[in-house]
Short mmCIF file of C-alpha atoms and ligand atoms in Angstrom, two decimals:
data_model
loop_
_atom_site.label_atom_id
_atom_site.label_comp_id
_atom_site.label_asym_id
_atom_site.label_seq_id
_atom_site.Cartn_x
_atom_site.Cartn_y
_atom_site.Cartn_z
CA MET A 28 0.00 0.00 0.00
CA ARG A 29 2.76 2.38 1.02
CA SER A 30 4.60 1.81 -2.25
CA PHE A 31 1.84 1.31 -4.79
CA LYS A 32 0.42 4.77 -5.55
CA ASP A 33 0.38 8.06 -3.66
CA SER A 34 -2.72 10.22 -4.14
CA ASP A 35 -1.83 13.36 -2.17
CA GLY A 36 1.83 14.09 -2.79
CA ASP A 37 3.15 13.24 0.67
CA GLY A 38 5.35 10.57 -0.90
CA ILE A 39 3.52 7.67 0.76
CA GLY A 40 1.23 5.35 -1.13
CA ASP A 41 -2.33 5.29 0.17
CA LEU A 42 -5.80 3.81 -0.26
CA LYS A 43 -7.05 6.49 -2.65
CA GLY A 44 -3.96 6.03 -4.78
CA ALA A 45 -4.39 2.25 -4.88
CA THR A 46 -8.07 2.67 -5.72
CA SER A 47 -7.08 4.80 -8.71
CA LYS A 48 -4.86 1.97 -9.96
CA LEU A 49 -7.32 -0.91 -9.59
CA ASP A 50 -7.86 -1.10 -13.35
CA TYR A 51 -4.20 -2.02 -13.65
CA ILE A 52 -4.87 -5.07 -11.46
CA ASN A 53 -8.16 -5.97 -13.10
CA ASP A 54 -10.44 -3.63 -15.02
CA GLY A 55 -13.36 -6.01 -14.68
CA ASN A 56 -13.54 -6.72 -18.40
CA PRO A 57 -12.62 -10.36 -19.04
CA LYS A 58 -11.90 -9.55 -22.70
CA SER A 59 -9.48 -6.78 -21.89
CA THR A 60 -5.85 -7.67 -22.32
CA HIS A 61 -4.70 -4.36 -20.89
CA SER A 62 -5.04 -5.35 -17.30
CA LEU A 63 -3.29 -7.99 -15.25
CA GLY A 64 -6.56 -9.82 -14.72
CA ALA A 65 -5.74 -10.80 -11.13
CA ARG A 66 -8.75 -11.84 -9.07
CA CYS A 67 -7.48 -11.04 -5.63
CA ILE A 68 -5.30 -8.56 -3.78
CA TRP A 69 -3.45 -9.22 -0.55
CA LEU A 70 -2.71 -5.96 1.24
CA MET A 71 0.12 -5.95 3.72
CA PRO A 72 -0.97 -4.46 7.05
CA VAL A 73 -3.08 -1.33 6.71
CA ASP A 74 -3.83 -0.96 10.44
CA GLU A 75 -2.53 1.90 12.54
CA SER A 76 1.10 1.24 13.40
CA PRO A 77 4.16 3.19 14.51
CA SER A 78 6.33 1.52 11.83
CA TYR A 79 6.45 1.92 8.06
CA HIS A 80 5.84 -1.82 7.48
CA GLY A 81 2.83 -2.08 9.75
CA TYR A 82 3.61 -5.49 11.23
CA ASP A 83 3.38 -4.00 14.72
CA VAL A 84 -0.22 -2.93 15.04
CA SER A 85 -1.25 -0.28 17.56
CA ASP A 86 -4.96 -0.20 16.60
CA TYR A 87 -6.58 -3.21 14.92
CA TYR A 88 -9.78 -1.29 14.20
CA ARG A 89 -8.38 1.69 12.38
CA VAL A 90 -6.61 2.17 9.07
CA ALA A 91 -3.24 3.88 9.46
CA ARG A 92 -3.81 7.63 9.14
CA VAL A 93 -1.05 7.92 6.57
CA LEU A 94 -2.92 5.46 4.30
CA GLY A 95 -6.34 7.09 4.64
CA THR A 96 -9.51 6.50 6.63
CA ASN A 97 -11.72 3.49 7.28
CA ASP A 98 -14.13 4.98 4.74
CA ASP A 99 -11.31 5.10 2.18
CA PHE A 100 -10.75 1.42 2.83
CA LYS A 101 -14.44 0.61 2.31
CA MET A 102 -14.34 2.55 -0.95
CA PHE A 103 -11.24 0.62 -2.03
CA ALA A 104 -12.95 -2.71 -1.24
CA ALA A 105 -16.15 -1.68 -3.04
CA GLU A 106 -14.23 -0.60 -6.15
CA ALA A 107 -12.21 -3.83 -6.07
CA HIS A 108 -15.34 -5.92 -5.79
CA LYS A 109 -16.89 -4.09 -8.77
CA ARG A 110 -13.98 -5.37 -10.83
CA GLY A 111 -14.22 -8.92 -9.52
CA ILE A 112 -11.18 -8.52 -7.26
CA LYS A 113 -11.29 -10.06 -3.78
CA VAL A 114 -9.49 -8.27 -0.98
CA LEU A 115 -7.38 -9.95 1.68
CA VAL A 116 -5.77 -7.98 4.48
CA ASP A 117 -2.76 -8.94 6.49
CA LEU A 118 -3.68 -9.88 10.03
CA VAL A 119 -0.98 -9.96 12.66
CA LEU A 120 -2.22 -12.18 15.47
CA ASN A 121 1.06 -13.26 17.03
CA HIS A 122 2.00 -9.90 18.50
CA SER A 123 0.91 -6.31 18.84
CA SER A 124 2.96 -3.17 18.73
CA SER A 125 4.81 -2.21 21.90
CA GLU A 126 2.84 1.01 21.51
CA HIS A 127 -0.55 -0.71 21.57
CA PRO A 128 -2.57 0.81 24.45
CA HIS A 129 -3.15 -2.66 25.93
CA PHE A 130 0.58 -3.35 26.12
CA LEU A 131 1.37 0.11 27.47
CA GLU A 132 -1.19 -0.38 30.21
CA ALA A 133 0.07 -3.89 31.02
CA LEU A 134 3.61 -2.54 31.16
CA ARG A 135 2.77 0.21 33.64
CA ASP A 136 0.12 -1.47 35.77
CA THR A 137 0.63 -5.03 37.00
CA ALA A 138 -3.03 -5.07 38.09
CA SER A 139 -4.25 -4.27 34.55
CA PRO A 140 -6.64 -6.78 32.97
CA TYR A 141 -4.30 -6.71 29.94
CA ARG A 142 -1.42 -7.98 32.05
CA THR A 143 -2.25 -11.59 31.10
CA TRP A 144 -2.50 -10.66 27.41
CA TYR A 145 1.30 -10.68 27.26
CA ARG A 146 4.04 -12.88 28.74
CA TRP A 147 6.27 -11.67 31.56
CA SER A 148 9.22 -12.97 33.53
CA ALA A 149 10.86 -11.60 36.66
CA THR A 150 14.23 -12.87 35.46
CA ASP A 151 15.74 -13.05 31.97
CA PRO A 152 15.03 -16.58 30.68
CA GLY A 153 17.86 -16.15 28.17
CA ARG A 154 18.10 -16.32 24.45
CA GLY A 155 15.77 -18.18 22.12
CA PRO A 156 16.55 -21.39 20.26
CA TRP A 157 18.01 -19.40 17.36
CA GLY A 158 20.27 -17.39 19.64
CA SER A 159 18.25 -14.21 19.34
CA ASP A 160 16.92 -12.02 22.11
CA ILE A 161 13.32 -13.01 22.64
CA TRP A 162 12.90 -11.65 26.18
CA HIS A 163 13.13 -7.89 26.44
CA LYS A 164 13.79 -5.72 29.46
CA SER A 165 10.78 -3.70 30.54
CA PRO A 166 11.45 0.04 30.40
CA VAL A 167 9.26 0.43 33.50
CA ARG A 168 10.40 -2.11 36.07
CA ASN A 169 12.84 -4.92 36.63
CA GLU A 170 11.17 -7.59 34.52
CA TYR A 171 11.14 -9.02 31.02
CA TYR A 172 8.48 -9.49 28.36
CA TYR A 173 8.41 -11.99 25.49
CA GLY A 174 8.60 -10.88 21.85
CA ILE A 175 9.92 -13.47 19.40
CA PHE A 176 10.59 -10.95 16.61
CA SER A 177 11.62 -7.79 18.42
CA SER A 178 11.13 -5.64 21.49
CA HIS A 179 8.69 -3.57 19.43
CA MET A 180 6.52 -6.64 18.89
CA PRO A 181 5.46 -8.18 22.22
CA ASP A 182 3.80 -11.58 21.64
CA LEU A 183 0.17 -11.88 22.60
CA ASN A 184 -0.54 -14.63 25.13
CA TYR A 185 -3.07 -17.05 23.66
CA GLU A 186 -3.29 -18.96 26.91
CA THR A 187 -5.53 -16.08 27.96
CA THR A 188 -8.98 -16.76 26.53
CA ALA A 189 -9.70 -13.06 26.08
CA VAL A 190 -6.85 -12.79 23.56
CA LEU A 191 -8.37 -15.35 21.19
CA ASP A 192 -11.76 -13.71 21.69
CA GLU A 193 -10.19 -10.43 20.63
CA ALA A 194 -8.58 -12.08 17.56
CA LYS A 195 -12.08 -13.22 16.57
CA ARG A 196 -13.54 -9.76 17.16
CA VAL A 197 -10.90 -8.17 14.95
CA ALA A 198 -11.64 -10.64 12.13
CA LYS A 199 -15.37 -10.01 12.47
CA PHE A 200 -14.80 -6.26 12.27
CA TRP A 201 -12.80 -6.51 9.03
CA ILE A 202 -15.35 -8.85 7.47
CA ASP A 203 -18.55 -7.14 8.61
CA SER A 204 -17.53 -3.48 8.64
CA MET A 205 -14.65 -3.28 6.17
CA HIS A 206 -15.97 -5.94 3.72
CA VAL A 207 -12.79 -7.94 3.24
CA ASP A 208 -12.94 -11.41 1.69
CA GLY A 209 -10.26 -12.94 3.82
CA PHE A 210 -6.92 -12.63 5.50
CA ARG A 211 -3.26 -13.35 5.08
CA LEU A 212 -2.09 -14.41 8.52
CA ASP A 213 1.37 -13.36 9.56
CA ALA A 214 3.81 -15.67 11.35
CA VAL A 215 1.18 -18.22 12.35
CA SER A 216 3.77 -20.82 13.39
CA TYR A 217 4.60 -18.80 16.50
CA LEU A 218 1.19 -18.14 18.02
CA VAL A 219 1.48 -20.29 21.15
CA GLU A 220 4.66 -21.19 23.01
CA ASP A 221 5.28 -24.39 24.93
CA GLY A 222 8.41 -24.05 27.03
CA MET A 223 11.35 -23.81 24.64
CA HIS A 224 9.12 -24.94 21.77
CA LEU A 225 8.20 -21.71 20.05
CA ALA A 226 6.94 -22.93 16.68
CA HIS A 227 4.28 -25.37 15.44
CA THR A 228 3.06 -26.28 18.92
CA ALA A 229 -0.17 -28.15 19.59
CA GLY A 230 -1.50 -24.93 21.13
CA THR A 231 -0.84 -23.03 17.90
CA HIS A 232 -2.74 -25.62 15.85
CA ARG A 233 -5.62 -25.45 18.34
CA VAL A 234 -5.83 -21.65 18.16
CA LEU A 235 -5.77 -21.66 14.36
CA ARG A 236 -8.49 -24.32 14.22
CA GLU A 237 -10.72 -22.42 16.60
CA TRP A 238 -10.13 -19.04 14.97
CA GLN A 239 -10.72 -20.37 11.45
CA ALA A 240 -13.90 -22.22 12.50
CA TYR A 241 -15.21 -18.99 13.99
CA VAL A 242 -14.36 -16.93 10.91
CA ARG A 243 -15.87 -19.52 8.58
CA GLY A 244 -18.98 -19.38 10.73
CA ILE A 245 -19.47 -15.69 10.00
CA LYS A 246 -18.27 -15.89 6.37
CA PRO A 247 -18.47 -19.40 4.90
CA ASP A 248 -16.46 -18.55 1.77
CA VAL A 249 -13.66 -16.76 3.64
CA PHE A 250 -10.17 -17.34 2.19
CA THR A 251 -7.27 -17.38 4.59
CA VAL A 252 -3.64 -17.92 3.72
CA GLY A 253 -0.99 -18.45 6.35
CA GLU A 254 2.69 -17.64 6.49
CA VAL A 255 4.56 -20.76 7.60
CA THR A 256 8.09 -20.13 6.40
CA TYR A 257 9.12 -23.77 6.45
CA PRO A 258 9.48 -26.69 4.04
CA ASN A 259 6.43 -28.68 2.94
CA ASP A 260 6.73 -31.39 5.59
CA THR A 261 6.18 -28.81 8.32
CA VAL A 262 3.54 -26.84 6.43
CA LEU A 263 1.56 -30.07 5.94
CA THR A 264 1.05 -30.32 9.72
CA TYR A 265 -1.26 -27.28 9.34
CA TYR A 266 -3.72 -29.25 7.20
CA PRO A 267 -6.46 -30.30 6.83
CA ASP A 268 -8.54 -28.28 9.24
CA GLN A 269 -6.80 -25.00 10.00
CA LEU A 270 -6.44 -22.16 7.48
CA THR A 271 -7.69 -22.41 3.89
CA SER A 272 -4.22 -22.19 2.40
CA TYR A 273 -0.53 -21.68 3.14
CA PHE A 274 2.28 -20.17 1.14
CA ALA A 275 4.54 -22.81 -0.39
CA PHE A 276 7.98 -21.52 0.58
CA GLU A 277 9.68 -24.72 -0.55
CA VAL A 278 8.17 -24.36 -4.03
CA ALA A 279 9.32 -20.73 -4.19
CA ASP A 280 12.88 -21.69 -3.29
CA SER A 281 12.76 -24.58 -5.72
CA ILE A 282 11.79 -22.31 -8.62
CA ILE A 283 14.53 -19.79 -7.80
CA SER A 284 17.14 -22.48 -7.34
CA ALA A 285 16.34 -24.35 -10.57
CA VAL A 286 16.33 -21.22 -12.69
CA ARG A 287 19.51 -19.92 -11.08
CA ARG A 288 21.38 -23.21 -11.47
CA GLY A 289 20.03 -23.90 -14.92
CA SER A 290 19.01 -27.38 -13.85
CA ALA A 291 15.52 -28.84 -13.70
CA THR A 292 16.52 -31.69 -11.39
CA GLY A 293 14.24 -31.90 -8.40
CA MET A 294 12.40 -28.65 -9.20
CA LEU A 295 8.96 -30.21 -9.27
CA ALA A 296 9.34 -32.54 -6.29
CA PRO A 297 7.79 -30.12 -3.74
CA VAL A 298 4.98 -29.32 -6.19
CA VAL A 299 4.14 -32.97 -6.74
CA GLN A 300 4.27 -33.55 -2.98
CA LEU A 301 1.69 -30.82 -2.36
CA GLN A 302 -0.51 -31.99 -5.21
CA ARG A 303 -0.51 -35.48 -3.75
CA THR A 304 -1.50 -34.31 -0.26
CA VAL A 305 -3.40 -31.03 -0.49
CA PRO A 306 -6.52 -30.14 -2.49
CA ASP A 307 -5.88 -27.71 -5.33
CA GLY A 308 -6.62 -24.14 -4.31
CA ARG A 309 -5.48 -24.81 -0.76
CA TRP A 310 -1.83 -24.04 -1.30
CA SER A 311 -0.26 -20.92 -2.65
CA PRO A 312 2.91 -20.87 -4.71
CA PHE A 313 4.86 -17.66 -5.20
CA VAL A 314 8.40 -16.81 -6.26
CA ARG A 315 9.49 -14.06 -3.88
CA ASN A 316 7.63 -12.02 -1.25
CA HIS A 317 8.13 -8.79 0.67
CA ASP A 318 10.71 -10.36 3.01
CA GLN A 319 12.89 -11.77 0.26
CA VAL A 320 15.35 -10.45 -2.29
CA ARG A 321 13.38 -9.77 -5.46
CA THR A 322 13.33 -12.43 -8.18
CA ARG A 323 15.24 -10.45 -10.77
CA THR A 324 17.97 -9.57 -8.27
CA GLU A 325 18.16 -13.20 -7.10
CA LEU A 326 18.70 -14.16 -10.74
CA GLY A 327 21.60 -11.78 -11.28
CA GLY A 328 19.47 -9.07 -12.89
CA ASP A 329 18.65 -11.40 -15.78
CA ILE A 330 15.17 -10.55 -17.05
CA ALA A 331 15.08 -13.67 -19.27
CA LYS A 332 15.54 -15.86 -16.21
CA ALA A 333 12.96 -13.85 -14.28
CA LYS A 334 10.52 -14.50 -17.12
CA ILE A 335 11.11 -18.24 -16.83
CA ALA A 336 10.42 -18.08 -13.08
CA ALA A 337 7.19 -16.16 -13.73
CA THR A 338 6.11 -18.65 -16.39
CA ILE A 339 6.68 -21.58 -14.03
CA LEU A 340 4.78 -19.85 -11.22
CA LEU A 341 1.77 -18.97 -13.33
CA THR A 342 1.52 -22.43 -14.88
CA MET A 343 1.63 -24.21 -11.51
CA PRO A 344 -1.30 -25.78 -9.73
CA GLY A 345 -2.37 -24.04 -6.52
CA MET A 346 -3.32 -20.40 -5.99
CA PRO A 347 -0.34 -18.32 -7.15
CA PHE A 348 0.53 -14.92 -5.66
CA VAL A 349 2.67 -12.28 -7.39
CA TYR A 350 4.33 -9.59 -5.25
CA TYR A 351 3.76 -6.09 -6.66
CA GLY A 352 6.51 -4.95 -9.02
CA GLU A 353 7.59 -8.51 -9.78
CA GLU A 354 5.35 -8.33 -12.84
CA ILE A 355 7.58 -5.65 -14.36
CA GLY A 356 10.84 -7.16 -13.11
CA MET A 357 11.67 -4.68 -10.37
CA ILE A 358 14.95 -5.18 -8.53
CA GLY A 359 15.63 -5.03 -4.79
CA ALA A 360 17.94 -6.51 -2.16
CA LYS A 361 18.01 -6.26 1.65
CA PRO A 362 17.53 -4.31 3.85
CA ASP A 363 13.76 -4.82 3.82
CA GLU A 364 12.93 -1.24 2.81
CA ARG A 365 14.75 -1.88 -0.47
CA LEU A 366 12.48 -4.88 -1.18
CA ARG A 367 9.49 -2.56 -0.85
CA THR A 368 10.41 0.45 -2.97
CA PRO A 369 7.83 2.57 -4.82
CA MET A 370 6.14 1.10 -7.85
CA GLN A 371 7.78 2.27 -11.05
CA TRP A 372 4.81 3.46 -13.06
CA SER A 373 6.50 5.77 -15.55
CA THR A 374 9.43 8.06 -16.21
CA ALA A 375 7.49 11.04 -14.82
CA HIS A 376 8.67 12.77 -11.64
CA GLY A 377 8.70 10.25 -8.78
CA ASP A 378 8.18 7.46 -11.32
CA GLY A 379 4.52 8.40 -11.52
CA PHE A 380 4.22 7.04 -7.99
CA THR A 381 4.10 10.43 -6.29
CA THR A 382 4.20 14.10 -7.18
CA GLY A 383 6.22 14.64 -4.00
CA THR A 384 9.31 12.97 -2.61
CA PRO A 385 8.97 9.16 -2.41
CA TRP A 386 9.09 7.78 1.15
CA GLU A 387 11.87 5.43 0.06
CA GLN A 388 14.46 6.13 -2.58
CA LEU A 389 13.66 4.69 -6.01
CA GLN A 390 15.71 1.85 -7.46
CA SER A 391 18.60 2.58 -9.81
CA ASP A 392 16.64 1.28 -12.82
CA SER A 393 13.50 3.23 -11.97
CA LEU A 394 13.56 5.10 -15.26
CA THR A 395 14.14 2.05 -17.45
CA THR A 396 11.94 -0.58 -15.80
CA THR A 397 8.46 0.95 -15.78
CA VAL A 398 4.86 -0.04 -16.36
CA ALA A 399 4.51 2.59 -19.08
CA GLY A 400 7.60 1.36 -20.92
CA GLU A 401 6.59 -2.29 -20.71
CA GLU A 402 3.07 -1.55 -21.90
CA ARG A 403 4.62 -0.52 -25.21
CA ASP A 404 6.64 -3.73 -25.50
CA ALA A 405 4.86 -6.96 -26.45
CA GLY A 406 7.89 -8.93 -25.27
CA SER A 407 8.02 -7.36 -21.81
CA MET A 408 7.74 -8.98 -18.41
CA LEU A 409 4.44 -7.14 -17.90
CA ALA A 410 3.04 -8.41 -21.20
CA LEU A 411 4.05 -11.94 -20.18
CA HIS A 412 2.22 -11.63 -16.85
CA ARG A 413 -0.91 -10.29 -18.49
CA ARG A 414 -0.83 -13.08 -21.03
CA LEU A 415 -0.23 -15.85 -18.51
CA ILE A 416 -2.85 -14.67 -16.01
CA HIS A 417 -5.45 -14.44 -18.77
CA LEU A 418 -4.43 -17.85 -20.10
CA ARG A 419 -4.81 -19.31 -16.65
CA ASP A 420 -8.30 -17.86 -16.50
CA ARG A 421 -9.29 -19.32 -19.85
CA CYS A 422 -7.63 -22.73 -19.64
CA ALA A 423 -9.14 -25.18 -17.20
CA ALA A 424 -6.03 -27.36 -17.54
CA LEU A 425 -3.78 -24.49 -16.43
CA ARG A 426 -6.12 -23.36 -13.70
CA SER A 427 -6.92 -26.64 -12.02
CA GLY A 428 -5.34 -29.47 -13.97
CA LEU A 429 -3.05 -32.06 -12.48
CA ILE A 430 0.63 -31.47 -12.93
CA ILE A 431 2.37 -34.36 -14.66
CA GLN A 432 6.14 -34.29 -14.47
CA MET A 433 7.88 -35.26 -17.70
CA THR A 434 11.36 -36.53 -18.26
CA ALA A 435 13.67 -34.62 -20.56
CA SER A 436 16.80 -35.75 -22.38
CA ASN A 437 18.67 -32.74 -21.04
CA ASP A 438 18.88 -31.81 -17.36
CA ALA A 439 18.61 -28.11 -18.21
CA VAL A 440 15.11 -28.64 -19.54
CA LEU A 441 12.08 -28.52 -17.28
CA ALA A 442 8.97 -30.13 -18.75
CA TYR A 443 5.52 -30.81 -17.38
CA LEU A 444 1.97 -31.23 -18.47
CA ARG A 445 -1.12 -29.79 -16.88
CA GLU A 446 -3.97 -32.17 -17.51
CA ASN A 447 -7.67 -31.70 -17.00
CA ASP A 448 -9.92 -34.32 -18.58
CA ALA A 449 -9.31 -34.13 -22.28
CA ALA A 450 -7.39 -30.85 -22.20
CA MET A 451 -3.66 -30.48 -21.71
CA VAL A 452 -1.03 -27.79 -21.61
CA LEU A 453 2.68 -28.50 -21.96
CA VAL A 454 5.23 -26.25 -20.30
CA ILE A 455 8.80 -26.68 -21.45
CA ALA A 456 11.64 -24.43 -20.36
CA ASN A 457 15.26 -24.30 -21.38
CA LEU A 458 16.92 -23.12 -18.16
CA SER A 459 20.39 -22.95 -19.70
CA ASP A 460 21.98 -20.02 -21.48
CA LYS A 461 22.62 -22.08 -24.60
CA ALA A 462 20.21 -23.01 -27.40
CA LEU A 463 19.41 -26.72 -27.25
CA THR A 464 18.38 -28.83 -30.21
CA GLY A 465 16.49 -32.10 -30.41
CA VAL A 466 15.54 -32.22 -26.71
CA ARG A 467 13.18 -35.13 -26.17
CA VAL A 468 10.57 -35.24 -23.45
CA GLY A 469 8.61 -38.23 -22.28
CA TYR A 470 6.25 -39.69 -19.77
CA GLY A 471 6.06 -43.15 -18.30
CA GLU A 472 9.26 -44.14 -20.04
CA PRO A 473 12.80 -44.92 -19.01
CA LEU A 474 15.06 -42.03 -19.88
CA LEU A 475 17.37 -43.35 -22.56
CA SER A 476 20.37 -41.61 -24.00
CA SER A 477 20.75 -37.89 -23.50
CA GLU A 478 23.09 -35.09 -24.44
CA SER A 479 24.26 -34.67 -20.89
CA ALA A 480 24.25 -38.34 -19.87
CA PRO A 481 25.73 -40.95 -22.19
CA ALA A 482 23.61 -44.05 -22.92
CA GLN A 483 25.52 -46.23 -20.50
CA HIS A 484 24.39 -43.94 -17.69
CA SER A 485 20.75 -44.10 -18.64
CA ARG A 486 18.42 -44.36 -15.74
CA ILE A 487 14.77 -44.83 -15.07
CA VAL A 488 13.15 -41.68 -13.80
CA PRO A 489 9.67 -41.95 -12.41
CA SER A 490 7.60 -39.65 -14.59
CA ASN A 491 5.20 -38.74 -11.89
CA GLU A 492 4.99 -39.80 -8.30
CA LEU A 493 1.23 -39.78 -8.60
CA GLY A 494 1.59 -42.77 -10.84
CA HIS A 495 -2.08 -42.99 -11.77
CA VAL A 496 -2.48 -40.39 -14.46
CA THR A 497 -3.85 -41.88 -17.63
CA ILE A 498 -3.36 -39.76 -20.71
CA HIS A 499 -5.63 -40.34 -23.67
CA SER A 500 -3.78 -42.14 -26.39
CA GLY A 501 -3.49 -40.82 -29.91
CA ARG A 502 -2.14 -37.77 -31.65
CA TRP A 503 -2.41 -34.42 -29.88
CA LYS A 504 -2.10 -31.28 -31.94
CA ALA A 505 0.07 -28.58 -30.45
CA SER A 506 -0.29 -24.81 -30.46
CA ASP A 507 2.17 -22.33 -28.96
CA LEU A 508 0.35 -20.06 -26.51
CA LEU A 509 3.12 -17.50 -25.92
CA ALA A 510 4.78 -17.11 -29.29
CA ARG A 511 3.84 -17.95 -32.83
CA GLU A 512 6.05 -20.94 -33.25
CA SER A 513 4.81 -24.25 -34.58
CA PRO A 514 5.38 -27.09 -32.16
CA ALA A 515 5.19 -30.69 -33.35
CA SER A 516 2.21 -32.87 -32.51
CA MET A 517 2.55 -35.22 -29.57
CA VAL A 518 1.80 -38.92 -29.75
CA VAL A 519 0.55 -40.84 -26.75
CA THR A 520 0.85 -44.60 -27.12
CA ALA A 521 -1.99 -47.00 -26.38
CA ASP A 522 -0.56 -47.67 -22.92
CA GLY A 523 -0.55 -43.94 -22.10
CA ARG A 524 3.16 -43.28 -22.58
CA ILE A 525 4.91 -40.48 -24.37
CA ARG A 526 8.18 -41.38 -26.04
CA ASP A 527 10.85 -39.12 -27.45
CA TYR A 528 8.55 -36.19 -28.09
CA ILE A 529 10.43 -33.24 -29.57
CA PRO A 530 7.98 -30.32 -29.33
CA PHE A 531 10.48 -27.83 -30.72
CA ALA A 532 13.52 -28.72 -32.82
CA ARG A 533 15.37 -25.89 -31.10
CA LEU A 534 14.83 -24.48 -27.62
CA GLU A 535 16.10 -20.94 -27.37
CA PRO A 536 18.39 -20.07 -24.43
CA LYS A 537 16.59 -19.10 -21.21
CA ARG A 538 13.15 -19.44 -22.73
CA ALA A 539 9.95 -21.05 -21.50
CA TYR A 540 7.25 -22.26 -23.86
CA VAL A 541 3.59 -22.87 -23.06
CA VAL A 542 1.84 -25.15 -25.52
CA GLU A 543 -1.79 -26.17 -25.71
CA LEU A 544 -2.39 -29.76 -26.71
CA SER A 545 -5.67 -30.90 -28.18
CA ARG A 546 -6.98 -34.11 -29.69
CA ASP A 547 -9.59 -32.15 -31.62
CA THR A 548 -8.85 -29.40 -34.07
CA ALA A 549 -10.34 -26.79 -31.75
CA MET A 550 -8.00 -25.11 -29.32
CA SER A 551 -9.74 -23.50 -26.39
CA CYS A 552 -7.06 -21.52 -24.61
CA ARG A 553 -5.79 -19.14 -27.25
CA1 CA B 8 -0.15 9.63 0.42
CA1 CA B 9 3.55 -16.18 20.05
#
């Protein structure tokens, strides 16, 4: 919000500014190709807070003054809904701000009813399991309070029933009065502590279950997505009955790592694992978020590689999220403020973000990487995002199809199918910086000779751990959905295997292809 669009020239993005840019996200016209076409927005915290990032909330019932008023928020939500965009807000349940009136009162007055809303110790219990300071000296008396992230973020104590009641009240307020469609829940792993166990405790699972059941009771179609910054195996302990969805951090890292290394090996394993265990739509892939070095920077500034990462993300199963600015290939490395710099709309003063002085200095490429510039370029990152999001909307196979991992005769080539009944989409990406010719892909077949592995080293690679996908046999016509190249037809044998399919004689360096496959003449996605 702070970096998207400023409406009043104070250099800080705000609700009115974001409302004015909603058509950029989705103009509500499904035929329009001049809009990203996204169906949902997650707003990082918009509550009153003493910090720029808002993850330390001092009033859960009021929009930060610098962003606007509660009425501005309702207007934003109404305008979003008109365009078919759902609105999720960030909800920080683990901790409040150290400037929250409840904490200030509990700090000063040991008889305060809010005393039990936080955790106190007369002596310093020492450092946390990661060696960080998690107990902080009270500025008022000789005691310590618990805050896993920082002294500015005292943890709320969910062993006190009133705290969970309050977390429900806050959710009800944002649903009933502010008309949000759901929440992104910050740091949910750390809600309830159990001795030295600070993450993923039974108490945390219990609180999430109870909170979600309550929220679903007041809004049955609520969508919640949780931040559990751990590999799949840990995230899976939060299913089936807690939040709707969780971010797939392992998938994000897997995409970055494969594209950076130029090797497809293992890239899809975490995706297939989630597909096997979690219903589609209940997990959320992404590439990078607001706490991580931006994709383009992670990939050495290489926009071609960033495009591959985007293509993989937007052709994945699950419910993908794109962090603002990623869709034009913005750069940014730590510290955190530099991951959250103003949106680069144009080459106008302040990048078209503000008429004043931006709250955070613009990036060095702010005049060359802009929305306006990329709108004029059919080969741009922005054009790719618009195309892929619209394709995903139109193609049932891309939206909700199974992912079927394919083998490839070269390790630098990632290949998979998305399959939904009789419709299929093939994604094939050359992750290397060299053109590759004659790369064969297959399914259900031993991998025979390859360019990178001589025949004597041939191995059998399981095509798909699901193991049960039956592909209709016969000849499938192929149509390139991103470019105007002419891929070869694909033949599926009577026993459902694909052998030595060469969709393109030549795969360009650092290029991903998205191909519709159809047994009829009619193609439905283009
Ligand atoms: Ca402003
Ligand atoms: Ca906690």
